[in-house]
GROMACS .gro file of C-alpha atoms in nm:
model
  406
    1UNK     CA    1  -0.057   0.796  -1.163
    2UNK     CA    2   0.111   1.010  -1.294
    3UNK     CA    3   0.260   1.342  -1.404
    4UNK     CA    4   0.188   1.494  -1.715
    5UNK     CA    5   0.244   1.804  -1.855
    6UNK     CA    6  -0.031   1.989  -2.100
    7UNK     CA    7  -0.093   2.314  -2.236
    8UNK     CA    8  -0.214   2.592  -1.970
    9UNK     CA    9  -0.616   2.733  -2.088
   10UNK     CA   10  -0.560   3.053  -2.238
   11UNK     CA   11  -0.729   3.318  -2.068
   12UNK     CA   12  -0.721   3.146  -1.714
   13UNK     CA   13  -0.586   3.414  -1.490
   14UNK     CA   14  -0.883   3.665  -1.527
   15UNK     CA   15  -1.119   3.396  -1.520
   16UNK     CA   16  -0.976   3.288  -1.164
   17UNK     CA   17  -0.978   3.667  -1.111
   18UNK     CA   18  -1.281   3.730  -1.224
   19UNK     CA   19  -1.447   3.395  -1.037
   20UNK     CA   20  -1.253   3.577  -0.658
   21UNK     CA   21  -0.951   3.333  -0.675
   22UNK     CA   22  -0.782   3.626  -0.640
   23UNK     CA   23  -0.484   3.406  -0.476
   24UNK     CA   24  -0.447   3.164  -0.792
   25UNK     CA   25  -0.082   3.374  -0.741
   26UNK     CA   26   0.126   3.453  -0.399
   27UNK     CA   27   0.399   3.625  -0.355
   28UNK     CA   28   0.480   3.641  -0.740
   29UNK     CA   29   0.459   3.278  -0.710
   30UNK     CA   30   0.237   3.004  -0.893
   31UNK     CA   31  -0.033   2.884  -0.661
   32UNK     CA   32  -0.237   2.719  -0.882
   33UNK     CA   33  -0.025   2.546  -1.074
   34UNK     CA   34  -0.194   2.381  -1.451
   35UNK     CA   35   0.072   2.383  -1.662
   36UNK     CA   36   0.099   1.952  -1.517
   37UNK     CA   37  -0.123   1.786  -1.383
   38UNK     CA   38  -0.185   1.420  -1.221
   39UNK     CA   39  -0.341   1.181  -1.440
   40UNK     CA   40  -0.457   0.868  -1.183
   41UNK     CA   41  -0.693   0.509  -1.300
   42UNK     CA   42  -0.998   0.487  -1.147
   43UNK     CA   43  -0.862   0.171  -0.994
   44UNK     CA   44  -0.623   0.389  -0.818
   45UNK     CA   45  -0.870   0.636  -0.740
   46UNK     CA   46  -1.086   0.384  -0.654
   47UNK     CA   47  -0.935   0.147  -0.438
   48UNK     CA   48  -0.615   0.324  -0.291
   49UNK     CA   49  -0.764   0.668  -0.249
   50UNK     CA   50  -1.115   0.657  -0.147
   51UNK     CA   51  -1.207   0.320   0.037
   52UNK     CA   52  -0.934   0.359   0.276
   53UNK     CA   53  -0.980   0.724   0.321
   54UNK     CA   54  -1.277   0.610   0.342
   55UNK     CA   55  -1.171   0.352   0.673
   56UNK     CA   56  -0.977   0.607   0.835
   57UNK     CA   57  -1.257   0.818   0.880
   58UNK     CA   58  -1.466   0.487   1.039
   59UNK     CA   59  -1.106   0.435   1.271
   60UNK     CA   60  -1.098   0.852   1.338
   61UNK     CA   61  -1.439   0.805   1.535
   62UNK     CA   62  -1.391   0.533   1.679
   63UNK     CA   63  -1.060   0.699   1.812
   64UNK     CA   64  -1.259   0.982   1.925
   65UNK     CA   65  -1.535   0.764   2.125
   66UNK     CA   66  -1.155   0.660   2.348
   67UNK     CA   67  -0.986   0.983   2.337
   68UNK     CA   68  -1.327   1.160   2.504
   69UNK     CA   69  -1.341   0.912   2.755
   70UNK     CA   70  -1.012   0.903   2.902
   71UNK     CA   71  -0.977   1.199   3.128
   72UNK     CA   72  -0.491   1.093   3.059
   73UNK     CA   73  -0.603   1.108   2.666
   74UNK     CA   74  -0.786   1.410   2.658
   75UNK     CA   75  -0.474   1.571   2.854
   76UNK     CA   76  -0.208   1.417   2.610
   77UNK     CA   77  -0.405   1.617   2.370
   78UNK     CA   78  -0.320   1.959   2.524
   79UNK     CA   79  -0.748   1.972   2.530
   80UNK     CA   80  -0.846   2.237   2.818
   81UNK     CA   81  -0.986   2.091   3.116
   82UNK     CA   82  -1.247   2.279   3.173
   83UNK     CA   83  -1.372   2.243   2.842
   84UNK     CA   84  -1.345   1.836   2.858
   85UNK     CA   85  -1.725   1.821   2.914
   86UNK     CA   86  -1.778   2.041   2.613
   87UNK     CA   87  -1.544   1.811   2.350
   88UNK     CA   88  -1.709   1.504   2.501
   89UNK     CA   89  -2.081   1.617   2.501
   90UNK     CA   90  -2.058   1.751   2.120
   91UNK     CA   91  -1.949   1.329   2.047
   92UNK     CA   92  -2.167   1.213   2.285
   93UNK     CA   93  -2.507   1.385   2.104
   94UNK     CA   94  -2.325   1.316   1.838
   95UNK     CA   95  -2.345   1.671   1.686
   96UNK     CA   96  -2.248   1.638   1.320
   97UNK     CA   97  -1.998   1.708   1.131
   98UNK     CA   98  -1.978   1.802   0.761
   99UNK     CA   99  -1.609   1.802   0.625
  100UNK     CA  100  -1.210   1.721   0.618
  101UNK     CA  101  -0.966   1.658   0.469
  102UNK     CA  102  -0.659   1.341   0.524
  103UNK     CA  103  -0.339   1.435   0.351
  104UNK     CA  104  -0.177   1.111   0.232
  105UNK     CA  105   0.133   1.002   0.093
  106UNK     CA  106   0.085   0.791  -0.219
  107UNK     CA  107   0.319   0.719  -0.525
  108UNK     CA  108   0.026   0.473  -0.774
  109UNK     CA  109   0.204   0.136  -0.601
  110UNK     CA  110   0.153   0.106  -0.200
  111UNK     CA  111  -0.143   0.175  -0.045
  112UNK     CA  112  -0.194   0.544   0.050
  113UNK     CA  113  -0.034   0.650   0.370
  114UNK     CA  114  -0.163   0.935   0.664
  115UNK     CA  115   0.018   1.149   0.710
  116UNK     CA  116  -0.191   1.361   0.894
  117UNK     CA  117  -0.657   1.495   0.933
  118UNK     CA  118  -0.736   1.835   0.882
  119UNK     CA  119  -1.042   1.718   1.037
  120UNK     CA  120  -1.180   2.075   1.180
  121UNK     CA  121  -1.105   2.364   0.940
  122UNK     CA  122  -0.902   2.243   0.554
  123UNK     CA  123  -0.920   2.492   0.395
  124UNK     CA  124  -0.839   2.499  -0.018
  125UNK     CA  125  -1.203   2.399  -0.051
  126UNK     CA  126  -1.241   2.572  -0.340
  127UNK     CA  127  -1.014   2.559  -0.619
  128UNK     CA  128  -1.073   2.130  -0.524
  129UNK     CA  129  -1.421   2.126  -0.534
  130UNK     CA  130  -1.465   2.481  -0.819
  131UNK     CA  131  -1.234   2.572  -0.987
  132UNK     CA  132  -1.025   2.243  -1.049
  133UNK     CA  133  -1.371   2.102  -1.224
  134UNK     CA  134  -1.384   2.371  -1.423
  135UNK     CA  135  -1.078   2.328  -1.527
  136UNK     CA  136  -1.142   1.940  -1.597
  137UNK     CA  137  -1.406   2.079  -1.835
  138UNK     CA  138  -1.242   2.329  -2.030
  139UNK     CA  139  -0.982   2.171  -2.114
  140UNK     CA  140  -1.176   1.797  -2.243
  141UNK     CA  141  -1.349   2.110  -2.454
  142UNK     CA  142  -1.001   2.265  -2.558
  143UNK     CA  143  -0.927   1.844  -2.689
  144UNK     CA  144  -0.680   1.868  -2.412
  145UNK     CA  145  -0.818   1.644  -2.231
  146UNK     CA  146  -0.997   1.315  -2.398
  147UNK     CA  147  -1.396   1.318  -2.372
  148UNK     CA  148  -1.396   1.061  -2.112
  149UNK     CA  149  -1.191   1.147  -1.887
  150UNK     CA  150  -1.281   1.221  -1.544
  151UNK     CA  151  -1.223   1.379  -1.211
  152UNK     CA  152  -1.250   1.273  -0.878
  153UNK     CA  153  -1.458   1.509  -0.753
  154UNK     CA  154  -1.806   1.505  -0.622
  155UNK     CA  155  -1.701   1.729  -0.349
  156UNK     CA  156  -1.972   2.015  -0.415
  157UNK     CA  157  -2.302   1.842  -0.447
  158UNK     CA  158  -2.097   1.640  -0.143
  159UNK     CA  159  -2.124   2.005   0.028
  160UNK     CA  160  -2.511   2.023  -0.102
  161UNK     CA  161  -2.684   1.697  -0.003
  162UNK     CA  162  -2.510   1.744   0.388
  163UNK     CA  163  -2.611   2.074   0.477
  164UNK     CA  164  -3.028   1.976   0.321
  165UNK     CA  165  -2.989   1.645   0.479
  166UNK     CA  166  -2.859   1.802   0.824
  167UNK     CA  167  -3.117   2.094   0.804
  168UNK     CA  168  -3.474   2.170   0.716
  169UNK     CA  169  -3.494   2.407   0.440
  170UNK     CA  170  -3.489   2.772   0.552
  171UNK     CA  171  -3.272   2.751   0.874
  172UNK     CA  172  -3.045   3.019   0.852
  173UNK     CA  173  -2.636   2.960   0.912
  174UNK     CA  174  -2.384   3.220   0.958
  175UNK     CA  175  -2.031   3.122   0.773
  176UNK     CA  176  -1.763   3.292   0.975
  177UNK     CA  177  -1.376   3.353   0.894
  178UNK     CA  178  -1.097   3.619   0.983
  179UNK     CA  179  -1.077   3.911   0.798
  180UNK     CA  180  -0.870   3.981   0.564
  181UNK     CA  181  -0.711   3.675   0.403
  182UNK     CA  182  -0.805   3.528   0.100
  183UNK     CA  183  -0.825   3.207   0.081
  184UNK     CA  184  -1.064   3.144   0.420
  185UNK     CA  185  -1.268   3.346   0.243
  186UNK     CA  186  -1.270   3.091  -0.011
  187UNK     CA  187  -1.332   2.805   0.160
  188UNK     CA  188  -1.605   2.989   0.406
  189UNK     CA  189  -1.768   3.123   0.090
  190UNK     CA  190  -1.780   2.782  -0.082
  191UNK     CA  191  -1.985   2.592   0.214
  192UNK     CA  192  -2.200   2.903   0.187
  193UNK     CA  193  -2.263   2.819  -0.192
  194UNK     CA  194  -2.313   2.456  -0.119
  195UNK     CA  195  -2.553   2.559   0.175
  196UNK     CA  196  -2.762   2.809  -0.047
  197UNK     CA  197  -2.796   2.543  -0.292
  198UNK     CA  198  -2.992   2.312  -0.056
  199UNK     CA  199  -3.244   2.616   0.016
  200UNK     CA  200  -3.060   2.733   0.352
  201UNK     CA  201  -2.999   3.102   0.442
  202UNK     CA  202  -2.625   3.165   0.437
  203UNK     CA  203  -2.485   3.504   0.624
  204UNK     CA  204  -2.094   3.564   0.588
  205UNK     CA  205  -1.957   3.773   0.854
  206UNK     CA  206  -1.629   3.824   0.987
  207UNK     CA  207  -1.552   3.650   1.290
  208UNK     CA  208  -1.385   3.906   1.483
  209UNK     CA  209  -1.755   4.100   1.443
  210UNK     CA  210  -1.963   3.812   1.617
  211UNK     CA  211  -2.054   3.914   1.983
  212UNK     CA  212  -2.267   3.853   2.242
  213UNK     CA  213  -2.654   3.880   2.277
  214UNK     CA  214  -2.781   4.052   2.677
  215UNK     CA  215  -2.882   3.702   2.738
  216UNK     CA  216  -2.539   3.538   2.670
  217UNK     CA  217  -2.592   3.412   2.235
  218UNK     CA  218  -2.352   3.496   1.966
  219UNK     CA  219  -2.483   3.738   1.737
  220UNK     CA  220  -2.337   3.928   1.435
  221UNK     CA  221  -2.286   4.283   1.331
  222UNK     CA  222  -2.632   4.333   1.251
  223UNK     CA  223  -2.732   4.172   1.560
  224UNK     CA  224  -2.882   3.930   1.422
  225UNK     CA  225  -2.847   3.603   1.665
  226UNK     CA  226  -2.653   3.312   1.532
  227UNK     CA  227  -2.816   2.971   1.581
  228UNK     CA  228  -2.581   2.741   1.295
  229UNK     CA  229  -2.238   2.916   1.274
  230UNK     CA  230  -1.986   2.728   1.057
  231UNK     CA  231  -1.646   2.872   1.189
  232UNK     CA  232  -1.341   2.864   0.985
  233UNK     CA  233  -1.142   2.909   1.289
  234UNK     CA  234  -0.977   2.607   1.499
  235UNK     CA  235  -1.125   2.485   1.809
  236UNK     CA  236  -0.802   2.483   1.920
  237UNK     CA  237  -0.787   2.819   1.907
  238UNK     CA  238  -1.076   2.833   2.006
  239UNK     CA  239  -1.080   2.640   2.342
  240UNK     CA  240  -0.798   2.923   2.428
  241UNK     CA  241  -1.037   3.215   2.342
  242UNK     CA  242  -1.215   3.432   2.634
  243UNK     CA  243  -1.507   3.354   2.401
  244UNK     CA  244  -1.523   3.012   2.486
  245UNK     CA  245  -1.638   3.037   2.848
  246UNK     CA  246  -1.960   3.133   2.684
  247UNK     CA  247  -1.979   2.828   2.430
  248UNK     CA  248  -2.185   2.629   2.646
  249UNK     CA  249  -2.445   2.867   2.730
  250UNK     CA  250  -2.479   3.040   2.380
  251UNK     CA  251  -2.750   2.772   2.238
  252UNK     CA  252  -2.547   2.754   1.918
  253UNK     CA  253  -2.484   2.460   1.681
  254UNK     CA  254  -2.103   2.500   1.618
  255UNK     CA  255  -1.967   2.364   1.259
  256UNK     CA  256  -1.717   2.148   1.299
  257UNK     CA  257  -1.839   2.021   1.609
  258UNK     CA  258  -1.629   2.006   1.947
  259UNK     CA  259  -1.588   1.708   1.907
  260UNK     CA  260  -1.324   1.772   1.661
  261UNK     CA  261  -1.131   1.913   1.837
  262UNK     CA  262  -0.942   1.548   1.853
  263UNK     CA  263  -0.923   1.444   1.547
  264UNK     CA  264  -0.741   1.743   1.415
  265UNK     CA  265  -0.517   1.686   1.624
  266UNK     CA  266  -0.213   1.538   1.567
  267UNK     CA  267  -0.196   1.353   1.884
  268UNK     CA  268  -0.486   1.171   1.731
  269UNK     CA  269  -0.187   0.960   1.508
  270UNK     CA  270  -0.040   0.805   1.817
  271UNK     CA  271  -0.371   0.765   1.914
  272UNK     CA  272  -0.475   0.548   1.611
  273UNK     CA  273  -0.150   0.341   1.626
  274UNK     CA  274  -0.213   0.238   1.917
  275UNK     CA  275  -0.596   0.152   1.856
  276UNK     CA  276  -0.422  -0.034   1.463
  277UNK     CA  277  -0.126  -0.113   1.506
  278UNK     CA  278  -0.028  -0.248   1.138
  279UNK     CA  279  -0.371  -0.112   0.970
  280UNK     CA  280  -0.155  -0.018   0.578
  281UNK     CA  281  -0.291   0.296   0.593
  282UNK     CA  282  -0.129   0.426   0.947
  283UNK     CA  283   0.189   0.498   1.011
  284UNK     CA  284   0.425   0.418   1.345
  285UNK     CA  285   0.360   0.707   1.557
  286UNK     CA  286   0.437   0.779   1.961
  287UNK     CA  287   0.362   1.057   2.163
  288UNK     CA  288   0.752   1.238   2.188
  289UNK     CA  289   0.701   1.229   2.550
  290UNK     CA  290   0.673   0.806   2.532
  291UNK     CA  291   0.987   0.812   2.340
  292UNK     CA  292   1.207   1.096   2.327
  293UNK     CA  293   1.430   0.921   2.565
  294UNK     CA  294   1.427   0.601   2.321
  295UNK     CA  295   1.551   0.825   2.039
  296UNK     CA  296   1.899   0.881   2.253
  297UNK     CA  297   1.926   0.517   2.329
  298UNK     CA  298   1.736   0.443   2.616
  299UNK     CA  299   1.399   0.343   2.747
  300UNK     CA  300   1.055   0.385   2.590
  301UNK     CA  301   0.803   0.440   2.863
  302UNK     CA  302   0.645   0.056   2.944
  303UNK     CA  303   0.334   0.147   2.809
  304UNK     CA  304   0.461   0.149   2.440
  305UNK     CA  305   0.776  -0.038   2.490
  306UNK     CA  306   0.709  -0.346   2.279
  307UNK     CA  307   0.473  -0.152   2.050
  308UNK     CA  308   0.826   0.093   1.941
  309UNK     CA  309   0.988  -0.265   1.954
  310UNK     CA  310   0.839  -0.350   1.629
  311UNK     CA  311   0.956  -0.046   1.473
  312UNK     CA  312   1.341  -0.041   1.551
  313UNK     CA  313   1.362   0.244   1.264
  314UNK     CA  314   1.136   0.510   1.347
  315UNK     CA  315   1.478   0.575   1.625
  316UNK     CA  316   1.675   0.710   1.368
  317UNK     CA  317   1.416   0.844   1.074
  318UNK     CA  318   1.133   0.997   1.207
  319UNK     CA  319   0.923   1.314   1.150
  320UNK     CA  320   0.910   1.564   1.490
  321UNK     CA  321   0.543   1.709   1.474
  322UNK     CA  322   0.326   1.986   1.724
  323UNK     CA  323   0.003   1.873   1.843
  324UNK     CA  324  -0.134   2.186   1.681
  325UNK     CA  325   0.105   2.318   1.346
  326UNK     CA  326  -0.104   2.456   1.008
  327UNK     CA  327   0.107   2.444   0.663
  328UNK     CA  328   0.361   2.302   0.770
  329UNK     CA  329   0.478   2.473   1.058
  330UNK     CA  330   0.757   2.367   1.323
  331UNK     CA  331   0.811   2.012   1.195
  332UNK     CA  332   1.106   1.830   1.136
  333UNK     CA  333   1.232   1.533   1.024
  334UNK     CA  334   1.513   1.325   1.134
  335UNK     CA  335   1.697   1.062   0.960
  336UNK     CA  336   2.050   0.884   1.033
  337UNK     CA  337   1.905   1.043   1.383
  338UNK     CA  338   1.939   1.360   1.235
  339UNK     CA  339   1.784   1.689   1.210
  340UNK     CA  340   1.824   1.663   0.791
  341UNK     CA  341   1.492   1.900   0.729
  342UNK     CA  342   1.260   2.195   0.960
  343UNK     CA  343   1.049   2.404   0.840
  344UNK     CA  344   1.124   2.776   0.882
  345UNK     CA  345   0.822   2.834   1.053
  346UNK     CA  346   0.891   2.780   1.407
  347UNK     CA  347   0.564   2.938   1.549
  348UNK     CA  348   0.400   2.649   1.689
  349UNK     CA  349   0.763   2.459   1.859
  350UNK     CA  350   0.621   2.519   2.225
  351UNK     CA  351   0.294   2.301   2.168
  352UNK     CA  352   0.420   1.910   2.316
  353UNK     CA  353   0.492   1.678   2.015
  354UNK     CA  354   0.454   1.365   1.824
  355UNK     CA  355   0.646   1.112   1.647
  356UNK     CA  356   0.558   0.959   1.349
  357UNK     CA  357   0.765   0.716   1.141
  358UNK     CA  358   0.908   0.932   0.843
  359UNK     CA  359   0.732   0.880   0.476
  360UNK     CA  360   0.942   1.017   0.176
  361UNK     CA  361   0.704   1.107  -0.013
  362UNK     CA  362   0.721   1.061  -0.384
  363UNK     CA  363   0.932   1.240  -0.675
  364UNK     CA  364   0.756   1.390  -0.970
  365UNK     CA  365   0.952   1.660  -1.184
  366UNK     CA  366   1.143   1.778  -0.910
  367UNK     CA  367   0.828   1.801  -0.697
  368UNK     CA  368   0.656   1.552  -0.422
  369UNK     CA  369   0.286   1.608  -0.401
  370UNK     CA  370   0.091   1.532  -0.090
  371UNK     CA  371  -0.277   1.396  -0.164
  372UNK     CA  372  -0.550   1.579  -0.027
  373UNK     CA  373  -0.846   1.327  -0.026
  374UNK     CA  374  -1.159   1.509   0.105
  375UNK     CA  375  -1.450   1.412   0.336
  376UNK     CA  376  -1.762   1.515   0.342
  377UNK     CA  377  -1.974   1.336   0.618
  378UNK     CA  378  -1.886   0.943   0.615
  379UNK     CA  379  -1.812   0.974   0.235
  380UNK     CA  380  -1.468   1.071   0.021
  381UNK     CA  381  -1.582   1.275  -0.244
  382UNK     CA  382  -1.258   1.479  -0.433
  383UNK     CA  383  -0.894   1.476  -0.411
  384UNK     CA  384  -0.675   1.745  -0.420
  385UNK     CA  385  -0.319   1.787  -0.487
  386UNK     CA  386  -0.020   1.985  -0.350
  387UNK     CA  387   0.325   1.966  -0.441
  388UNK     CA  388   0.639   2.171  -0.326
  389UNK     CA  389   0.963   2.101  -0.457
  390UNK     CA  390   1.129   2.082  -0.066
  391UNK     CA  391   1.005   1.825   0.130
  392UNK     CA  392   0.807   1.944   0.415
  393UNK     CA  393   0.423   2.117   0.238
  394UNK     CA  394   0.387   2.459   0.315
  395UNK     CA  395   0.125   2.763   0.293
  396UNK     CA  396   0.250   2.801  -0.060
  397UNK     CA  397   0.286   2.452  -0.210
  398UNK     CA  398   0.124   2.447  -0.552
  399UNK     CA  399  -0.235   2.318  -0.611
  400UNK     CA  400  -0.206   2.085  -0.907
  401UNK     CA  401  -0.549   1.940  -1.121
  402UNK     CA  402  -0.593   1.630  -1.134
  403UNK     CA  403  -0.804   1.395  -1.401
  404UNK     CA  404  -0.853   0.979  -1.427
  405UNK     CA  405  -0.808   0.822  -1.737
  406UNK     CA  406  -0.862   0.483  -1.832
   0.00000   0.00000   0.00000
């Protein structure tokens, strides 16, 4: 893995605008940045990212089974009690999942480490699946990259196959996102594009325009009943929305399913560590409530005392994360027992927290990349990379393209 400077494609900004990639620059700063790219070997991709991501996905599914069977864990993950049955029932009837993204720390030399799992509403889908692939093809055509260079990216094709597998031809699906957010719309539209290519009907609707029919079904602004809804609206918010009272009786298949509420939750991380302690792709993690006293010299909760004792460095070197957090909000880094970095956005600070062993991101040319390993169904099918000068990846962190060269 290395970072390579290279010329930008002539006219790429105009092309991005024509394609609707209107957030390629945000707030006067580049979001899509192709002034350099990350190069991987095929072995790095296959052995260090693709296979571990698929294995992590399997571990997460084992964790889901344990969580939905435990009232204690559902409580610790702050799943509202009135919706425990909804979450558990969606798991037990094997409600289908579409996609997710593991965020990994990886420097090309050691096991990738799971930072978090964006299992419910990951964005950056369009730039990962489509714009990044166009960059590869054009840079090869321009002679900047070699004809034999490749990219780990079959995200769009995997989504098409996934929709084709799950739904009969001609099935109507609705795709919804909050109005006025170009990035969210691009993600939803990338999903709809894949569904249409799979032979399905894909209808976009603003989330705010979804209403209830007289018999309690969800309907769009044109009064079309919604039978299947892909919603770019996180379960932690939906379960606290007044609409949640109608979920069980609406007869609507929701994508992602309700059980994703327990894997898109940072509480997954300590559950994974308790179940698979020492796994090479996991970082030690604990619920803050279990170890808060130990972090200041006291004793941890008896249930985790032995596990906590096996990672003595964690007391002084760790990251504090809320159960619910996006774009790095309300995350703080503790080194030598002191907070040395914290997100300026504290919008999620009121939620329960976990602590995770601090895994410094590698530094390439002054930037710290996070590897986004995209899952579709149970397979890892692509990579998208965000990098930042800071140690906490946030909403304005840059998207960098990648390629494979052997």
